[in-house]
PDB file of C-alpha atoms in Angstrom:
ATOM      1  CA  UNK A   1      60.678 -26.948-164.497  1.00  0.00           C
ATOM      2  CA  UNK A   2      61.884 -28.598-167.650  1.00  0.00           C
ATOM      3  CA  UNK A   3      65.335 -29.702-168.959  1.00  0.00           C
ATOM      4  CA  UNK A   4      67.707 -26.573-168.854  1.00  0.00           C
ATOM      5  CA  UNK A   5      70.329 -28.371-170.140  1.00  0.00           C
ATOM      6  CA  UNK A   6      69.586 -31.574-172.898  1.00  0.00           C
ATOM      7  CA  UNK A   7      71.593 -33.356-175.379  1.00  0.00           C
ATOM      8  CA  UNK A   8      70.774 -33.999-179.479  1.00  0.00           C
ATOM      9  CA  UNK A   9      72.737 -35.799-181.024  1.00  0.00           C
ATOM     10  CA  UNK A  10      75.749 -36.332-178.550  1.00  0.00           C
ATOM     11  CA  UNK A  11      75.996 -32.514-178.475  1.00  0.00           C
ATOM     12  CA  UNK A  12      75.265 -30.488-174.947  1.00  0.00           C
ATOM     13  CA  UNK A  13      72.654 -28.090-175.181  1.00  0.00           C
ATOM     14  CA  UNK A  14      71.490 -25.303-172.868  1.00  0.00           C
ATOM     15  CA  UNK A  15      67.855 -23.803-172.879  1.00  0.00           C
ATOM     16  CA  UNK A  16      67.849 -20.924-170.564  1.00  0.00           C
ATOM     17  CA  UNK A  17      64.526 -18.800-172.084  1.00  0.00           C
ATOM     18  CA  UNK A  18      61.585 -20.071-174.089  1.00  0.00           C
ATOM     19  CA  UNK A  19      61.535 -16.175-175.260  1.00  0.00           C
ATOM     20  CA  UNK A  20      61.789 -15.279-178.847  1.00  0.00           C
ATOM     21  CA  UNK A  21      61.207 -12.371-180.923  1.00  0.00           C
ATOM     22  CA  UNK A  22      60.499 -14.810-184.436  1.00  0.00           C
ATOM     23  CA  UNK A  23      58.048 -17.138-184.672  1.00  0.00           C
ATOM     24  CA  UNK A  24      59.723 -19.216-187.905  1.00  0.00           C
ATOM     25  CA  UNK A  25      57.645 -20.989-190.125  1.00  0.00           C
ATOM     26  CA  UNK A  26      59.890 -23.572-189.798  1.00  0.00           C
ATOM     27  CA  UNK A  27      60.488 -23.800-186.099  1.00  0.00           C
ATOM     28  CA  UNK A  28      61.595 -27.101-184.510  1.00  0.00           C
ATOM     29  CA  UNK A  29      59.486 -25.803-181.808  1.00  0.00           C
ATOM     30  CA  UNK A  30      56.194 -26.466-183.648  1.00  0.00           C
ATOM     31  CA  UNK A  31      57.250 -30.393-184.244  1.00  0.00           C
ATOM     32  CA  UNK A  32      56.434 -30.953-180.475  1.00  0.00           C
ATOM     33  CA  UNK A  33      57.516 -30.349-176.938  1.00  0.00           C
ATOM     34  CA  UNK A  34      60.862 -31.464-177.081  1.00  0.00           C
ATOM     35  CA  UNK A  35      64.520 -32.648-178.853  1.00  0.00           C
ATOM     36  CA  UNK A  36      67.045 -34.897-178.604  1.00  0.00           C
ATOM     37  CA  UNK A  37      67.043 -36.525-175.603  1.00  0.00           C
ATOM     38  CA  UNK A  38      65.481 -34.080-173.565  1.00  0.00           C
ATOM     39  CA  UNK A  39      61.750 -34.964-172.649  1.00  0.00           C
ATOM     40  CA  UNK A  40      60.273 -31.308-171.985  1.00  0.00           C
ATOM     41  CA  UNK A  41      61.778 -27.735-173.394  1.00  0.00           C
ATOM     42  CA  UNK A  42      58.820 -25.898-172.502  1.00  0.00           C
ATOM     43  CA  UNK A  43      59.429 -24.055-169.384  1.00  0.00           C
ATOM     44  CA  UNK A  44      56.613 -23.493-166.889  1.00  0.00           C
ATOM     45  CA  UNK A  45      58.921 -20.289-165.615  1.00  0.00           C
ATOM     46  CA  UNK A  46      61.922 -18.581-166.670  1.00  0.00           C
ATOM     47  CA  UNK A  47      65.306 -20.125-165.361  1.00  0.00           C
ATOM     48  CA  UNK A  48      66.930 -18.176-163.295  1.00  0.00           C
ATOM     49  CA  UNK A  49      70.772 -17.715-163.037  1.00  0.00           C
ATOM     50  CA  UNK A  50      70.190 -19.619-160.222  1.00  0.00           C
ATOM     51  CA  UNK A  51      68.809 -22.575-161.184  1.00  0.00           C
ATOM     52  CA  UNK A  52      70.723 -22.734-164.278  1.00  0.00           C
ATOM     53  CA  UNK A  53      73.786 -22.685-162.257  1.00  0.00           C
ATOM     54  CA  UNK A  54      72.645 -25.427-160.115  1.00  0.00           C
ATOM     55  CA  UNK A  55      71.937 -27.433-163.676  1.00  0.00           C
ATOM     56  CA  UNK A  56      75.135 -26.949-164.279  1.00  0.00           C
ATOM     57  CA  UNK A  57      76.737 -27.726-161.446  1.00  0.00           C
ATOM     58  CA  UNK A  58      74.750 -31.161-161.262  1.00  0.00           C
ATOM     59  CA  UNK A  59      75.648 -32.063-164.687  1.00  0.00           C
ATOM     60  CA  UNK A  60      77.940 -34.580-165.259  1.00  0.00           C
ATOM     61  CA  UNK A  61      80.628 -32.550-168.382  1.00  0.00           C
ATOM     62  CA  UNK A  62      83.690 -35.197-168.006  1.00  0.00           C
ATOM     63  CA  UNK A  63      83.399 -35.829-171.670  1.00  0.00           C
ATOM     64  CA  UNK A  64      82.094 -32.452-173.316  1.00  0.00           C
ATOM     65  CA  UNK A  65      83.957 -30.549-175.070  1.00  0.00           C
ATOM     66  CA  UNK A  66      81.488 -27.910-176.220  1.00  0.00           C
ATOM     67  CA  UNK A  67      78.543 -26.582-175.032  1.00  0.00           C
ATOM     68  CA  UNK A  68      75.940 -24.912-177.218  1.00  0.00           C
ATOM     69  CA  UNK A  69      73.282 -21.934-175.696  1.00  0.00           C
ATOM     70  CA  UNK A  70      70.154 -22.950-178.297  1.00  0.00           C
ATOM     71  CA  UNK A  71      67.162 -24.450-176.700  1.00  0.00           C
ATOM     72  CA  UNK A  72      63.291 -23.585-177.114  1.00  0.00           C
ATOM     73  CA  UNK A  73      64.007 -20.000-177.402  1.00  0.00           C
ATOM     74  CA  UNK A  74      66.603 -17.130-178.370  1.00  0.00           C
ATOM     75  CA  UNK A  75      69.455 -17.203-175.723  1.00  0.00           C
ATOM     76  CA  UNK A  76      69.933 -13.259-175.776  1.00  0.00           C
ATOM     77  CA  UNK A  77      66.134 -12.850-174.517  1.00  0.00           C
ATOM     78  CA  UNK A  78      67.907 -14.050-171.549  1.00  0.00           C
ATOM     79  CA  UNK A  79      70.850 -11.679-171.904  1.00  0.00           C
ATOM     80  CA  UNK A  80      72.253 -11.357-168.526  1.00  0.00           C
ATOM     81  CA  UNK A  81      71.351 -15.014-167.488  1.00  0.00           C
ATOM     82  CA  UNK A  82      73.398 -15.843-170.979  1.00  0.00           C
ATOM     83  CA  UNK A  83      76.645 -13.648-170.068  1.00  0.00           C
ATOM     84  CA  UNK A  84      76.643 -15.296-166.458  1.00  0.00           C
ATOM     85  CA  UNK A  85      75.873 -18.831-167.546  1.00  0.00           C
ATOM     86  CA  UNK A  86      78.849 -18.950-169.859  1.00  0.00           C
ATOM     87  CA  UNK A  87      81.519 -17.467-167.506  1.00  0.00           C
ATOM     88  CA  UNK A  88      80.704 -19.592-164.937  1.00  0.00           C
ATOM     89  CA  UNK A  89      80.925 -22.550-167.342  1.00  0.00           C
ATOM     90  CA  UNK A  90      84.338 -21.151-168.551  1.00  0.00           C
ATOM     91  CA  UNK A  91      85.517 -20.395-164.984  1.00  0.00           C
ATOM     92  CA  UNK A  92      84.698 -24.539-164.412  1.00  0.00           C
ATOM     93  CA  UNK A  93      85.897 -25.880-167.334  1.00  0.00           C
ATOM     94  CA  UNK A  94      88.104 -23.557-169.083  1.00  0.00           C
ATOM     95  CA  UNK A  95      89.425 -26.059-172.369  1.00  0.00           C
ATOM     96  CA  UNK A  96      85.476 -26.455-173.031  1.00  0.00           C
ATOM     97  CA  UNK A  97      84.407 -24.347-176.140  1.00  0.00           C
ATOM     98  CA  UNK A  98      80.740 -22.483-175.601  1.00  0.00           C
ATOM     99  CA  UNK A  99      78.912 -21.853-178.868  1.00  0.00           C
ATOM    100  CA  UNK A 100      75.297 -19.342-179.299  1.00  0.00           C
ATOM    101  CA  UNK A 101      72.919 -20.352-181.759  1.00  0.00           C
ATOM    102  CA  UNK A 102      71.257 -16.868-181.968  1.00  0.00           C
ATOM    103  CA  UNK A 103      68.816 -14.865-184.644  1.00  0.00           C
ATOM    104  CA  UNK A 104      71.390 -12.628-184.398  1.00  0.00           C
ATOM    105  CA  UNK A 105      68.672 -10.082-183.225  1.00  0.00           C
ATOM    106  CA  UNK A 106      70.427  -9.488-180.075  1.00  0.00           C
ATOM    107  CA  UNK A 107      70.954  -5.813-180.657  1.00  0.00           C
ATOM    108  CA  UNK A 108      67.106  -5.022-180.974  1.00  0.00           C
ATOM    109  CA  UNK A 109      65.840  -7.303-178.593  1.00  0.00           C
ATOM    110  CA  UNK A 110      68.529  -5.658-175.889  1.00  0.00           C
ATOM    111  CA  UNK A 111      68.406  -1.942-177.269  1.00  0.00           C
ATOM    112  CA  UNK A 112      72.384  -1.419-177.507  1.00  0.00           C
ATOM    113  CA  UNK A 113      75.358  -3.572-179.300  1.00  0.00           C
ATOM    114  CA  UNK A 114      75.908  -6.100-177.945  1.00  0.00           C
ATOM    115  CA  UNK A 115      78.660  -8.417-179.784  1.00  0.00           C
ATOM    116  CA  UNK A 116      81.698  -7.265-177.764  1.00  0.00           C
ATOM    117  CA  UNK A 117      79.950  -8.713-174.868  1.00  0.00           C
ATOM    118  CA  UNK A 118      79.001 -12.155-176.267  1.00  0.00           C
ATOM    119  CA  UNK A 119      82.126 -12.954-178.154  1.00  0.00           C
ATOM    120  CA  UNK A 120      84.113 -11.908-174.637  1.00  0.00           C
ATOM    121  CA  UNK A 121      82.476 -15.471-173.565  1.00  0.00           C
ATOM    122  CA  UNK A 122      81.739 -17.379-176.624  1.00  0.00           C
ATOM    123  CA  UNK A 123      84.260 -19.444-178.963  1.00  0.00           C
ATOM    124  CA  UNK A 124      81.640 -19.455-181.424  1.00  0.00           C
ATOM    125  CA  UNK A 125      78.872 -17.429-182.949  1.00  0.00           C
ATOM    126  CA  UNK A 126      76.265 -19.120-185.190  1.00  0.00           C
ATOM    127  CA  UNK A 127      73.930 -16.510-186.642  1.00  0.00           C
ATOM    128  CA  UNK A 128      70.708 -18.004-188.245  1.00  0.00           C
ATOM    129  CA  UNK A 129      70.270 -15.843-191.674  1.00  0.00           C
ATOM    130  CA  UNK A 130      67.227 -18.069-192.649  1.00  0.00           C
ATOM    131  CA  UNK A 131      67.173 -16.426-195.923  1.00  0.00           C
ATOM    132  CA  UNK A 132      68.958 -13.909-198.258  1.00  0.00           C
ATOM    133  CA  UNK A 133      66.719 -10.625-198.170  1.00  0.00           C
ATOM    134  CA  UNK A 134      65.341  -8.899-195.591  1.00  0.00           C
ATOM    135  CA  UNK A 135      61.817  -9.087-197.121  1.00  0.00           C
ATOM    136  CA  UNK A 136      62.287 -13.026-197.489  1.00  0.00           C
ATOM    137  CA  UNK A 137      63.497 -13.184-194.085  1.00  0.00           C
ATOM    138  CA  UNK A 138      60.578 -11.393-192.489  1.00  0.00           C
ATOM    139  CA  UNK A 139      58.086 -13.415-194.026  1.00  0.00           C
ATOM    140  CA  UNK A 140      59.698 -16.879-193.420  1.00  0.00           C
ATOM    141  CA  UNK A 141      60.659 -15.567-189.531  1.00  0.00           C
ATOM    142  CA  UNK A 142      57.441 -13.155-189.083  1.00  0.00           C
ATOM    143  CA  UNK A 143      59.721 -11.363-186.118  1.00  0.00           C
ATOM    144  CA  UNK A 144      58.377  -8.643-184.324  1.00  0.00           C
ATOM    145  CA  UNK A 145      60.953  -6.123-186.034  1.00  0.00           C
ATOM    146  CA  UNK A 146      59.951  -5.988-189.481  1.00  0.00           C
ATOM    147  CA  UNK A 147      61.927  -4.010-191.876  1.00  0.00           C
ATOM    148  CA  UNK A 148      64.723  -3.737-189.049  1.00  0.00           C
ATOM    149  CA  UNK A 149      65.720  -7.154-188.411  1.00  0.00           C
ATOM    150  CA  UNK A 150      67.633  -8.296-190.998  1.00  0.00           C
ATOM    151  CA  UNK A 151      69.863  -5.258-191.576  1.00  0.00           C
ATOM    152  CA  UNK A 152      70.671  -5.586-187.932  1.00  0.00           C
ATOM    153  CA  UNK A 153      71.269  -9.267-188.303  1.00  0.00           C
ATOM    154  CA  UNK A 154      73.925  -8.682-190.757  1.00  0.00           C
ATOM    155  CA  UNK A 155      75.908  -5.784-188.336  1.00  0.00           C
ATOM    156  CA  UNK A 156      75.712  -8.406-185.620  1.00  0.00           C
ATOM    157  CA  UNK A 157      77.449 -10.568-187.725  1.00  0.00           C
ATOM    158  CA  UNK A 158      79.972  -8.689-189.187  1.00  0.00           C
ATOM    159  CA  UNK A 159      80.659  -7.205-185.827  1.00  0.00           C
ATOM    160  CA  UNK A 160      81.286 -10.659-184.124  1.00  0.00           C
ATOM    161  CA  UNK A 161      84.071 -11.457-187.350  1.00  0.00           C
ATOM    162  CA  UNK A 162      85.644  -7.726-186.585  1.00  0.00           C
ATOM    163  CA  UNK A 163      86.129  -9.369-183.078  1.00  0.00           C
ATOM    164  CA  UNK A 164      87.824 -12.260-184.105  1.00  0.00           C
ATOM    165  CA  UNK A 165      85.334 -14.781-183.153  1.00  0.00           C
ATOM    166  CA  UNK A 166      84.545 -17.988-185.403  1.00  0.00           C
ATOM    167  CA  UNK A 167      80.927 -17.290-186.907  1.00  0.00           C
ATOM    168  CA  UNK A 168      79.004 -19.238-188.822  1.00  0.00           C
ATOM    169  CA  UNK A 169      75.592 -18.123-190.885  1.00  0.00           C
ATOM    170  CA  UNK A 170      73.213 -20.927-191.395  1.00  0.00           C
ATOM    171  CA  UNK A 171      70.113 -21.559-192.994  1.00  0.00           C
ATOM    172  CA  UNK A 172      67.516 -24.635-192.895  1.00  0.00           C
ATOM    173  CA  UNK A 173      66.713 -26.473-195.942  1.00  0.00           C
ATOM    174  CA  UNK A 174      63.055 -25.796-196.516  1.00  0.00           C
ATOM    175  CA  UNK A 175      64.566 -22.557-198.732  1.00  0.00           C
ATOM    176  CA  UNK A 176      64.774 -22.652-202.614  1.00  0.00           C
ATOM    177  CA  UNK A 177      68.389 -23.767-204.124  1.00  0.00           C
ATOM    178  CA  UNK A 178      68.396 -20.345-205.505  1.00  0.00           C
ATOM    179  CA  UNK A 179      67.606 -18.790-202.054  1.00  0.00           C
ATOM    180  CA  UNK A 180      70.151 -21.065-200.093  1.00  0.00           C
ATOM    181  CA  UNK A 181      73.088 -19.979-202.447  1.00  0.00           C
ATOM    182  CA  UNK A 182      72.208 -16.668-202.098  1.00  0.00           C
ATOM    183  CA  UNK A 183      72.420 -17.031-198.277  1.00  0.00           C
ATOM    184  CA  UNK A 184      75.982 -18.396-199.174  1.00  0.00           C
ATOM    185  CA  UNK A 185      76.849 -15.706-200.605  1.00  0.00           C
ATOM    186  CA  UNK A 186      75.567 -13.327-198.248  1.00  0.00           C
ATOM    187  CA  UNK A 187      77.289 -14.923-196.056  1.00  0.00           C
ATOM    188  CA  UNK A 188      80.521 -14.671-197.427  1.00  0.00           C
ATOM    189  CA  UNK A 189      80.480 -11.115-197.940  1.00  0.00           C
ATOM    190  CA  UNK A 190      80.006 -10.879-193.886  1.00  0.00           C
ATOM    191  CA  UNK A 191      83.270 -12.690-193.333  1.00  0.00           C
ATOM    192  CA  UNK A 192      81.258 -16.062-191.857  1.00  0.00           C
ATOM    193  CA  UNK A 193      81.771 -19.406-192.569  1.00  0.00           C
ATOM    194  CA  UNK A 194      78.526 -21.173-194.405  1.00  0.00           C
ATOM    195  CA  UNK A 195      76.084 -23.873-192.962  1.00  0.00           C
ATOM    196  CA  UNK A 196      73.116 -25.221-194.206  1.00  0.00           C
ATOM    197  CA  UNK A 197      71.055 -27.283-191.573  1.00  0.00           C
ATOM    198  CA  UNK A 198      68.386 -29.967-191.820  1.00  0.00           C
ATOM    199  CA  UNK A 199      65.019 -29.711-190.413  1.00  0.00           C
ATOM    200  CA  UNK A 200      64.371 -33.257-190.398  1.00  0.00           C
ATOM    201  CA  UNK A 201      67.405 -33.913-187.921  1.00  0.00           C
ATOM    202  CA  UNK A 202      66.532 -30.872-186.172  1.00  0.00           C
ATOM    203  CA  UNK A 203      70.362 -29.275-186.016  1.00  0.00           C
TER     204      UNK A 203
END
């Protein structure tokens, strides 16, 4: 099996599905097998609860302070491993933060809402918006939900910040200026906090 959990950049990363529901024209998945550190994200099976638990548990966390669900794949295609994962992690180390790096499609993928479960477990919910109309952001994520996903994105969101939870909205930088301060203002109007990522670093 390959690296469940991997670090980029210092940070700790967890890939628990290779699942996805978008296949982004700009997916870091597409610029090879791997990230960061890590030397394989491609898994040859599922993880199971088990055997993320048992990454975990062989993992050395003495100087992380937050842990990030990302990975080659969308965390809440894994949504019961996901819940499980991150209360065991906050039953071991309670200070440690836990942040998801989701599509925010959670809702569809899972067929009910979802966001009171996720924020019950996660410090942080970063929703990737990828661009500012749901046309734009169908074409650039060609998900299986088209002309559904981005509404639902955007209730996803705005239901995490009803909760109280820190969420951030991010897009990569292979959008227009035009289309990137858009997506800041969309985002602002959803009550998240704005970040634009690189696709050359990956993050």
């Amino acid at each position: 099996m390959s690296e469940i959990i991997y670090t980029l950049e210092g940070g700790t990363y967890f890939n628990i599905t290779n699942k996805c529901p978008c296949n982004c024209a700009f997916c870091i998945r597409s610029k090879g097998d791997a990230v960061g550190e890590a030397k394989r994200l491609w898994h040859d099976e599922e993880p199971t609860f088990d055997d993320i638990k048992n990454a975990i548990d062989n993992y050395d966390f003495s100087d992380v302070k937050e842990s990030v669900f990302c990975g080659y794949g969308e965390p809440t295609n894994a949504f019961e491993n996901l819940i499980k994962s991150a209360e065991y992690l906050k039953e071991k180390f309670p200070k440690m933060k836990l942040r998801l790096n989701t599509n925010g499609l959670s809702d569809l993928i899972n067929k009910r809402s979802t966001a009171g479960e996720i924020c019950r477990v996660f410090d942080i919910v970063s929703v990737s918006l990828n661009d500012p109309s749901s046309e734009k952001y169908d074409k650039i994520t060609r998900n299986i939900f088209p002309g559904e996903a981005f509404p639902v994105l955007l209730k996803f969101t705005k239901d995490c910040v009803a909760l109280g939870t820190e969420v951030h909205m991010t897009v990569v930088d292979v959008i227009s200026k035009e289309d990137i301060e858009a997506s800041r203002k969309l985002c602002e109007e959803c009550g998240a906090t704005f970040r634009l990522r690189s696709f050359d670093n990956g993050r």
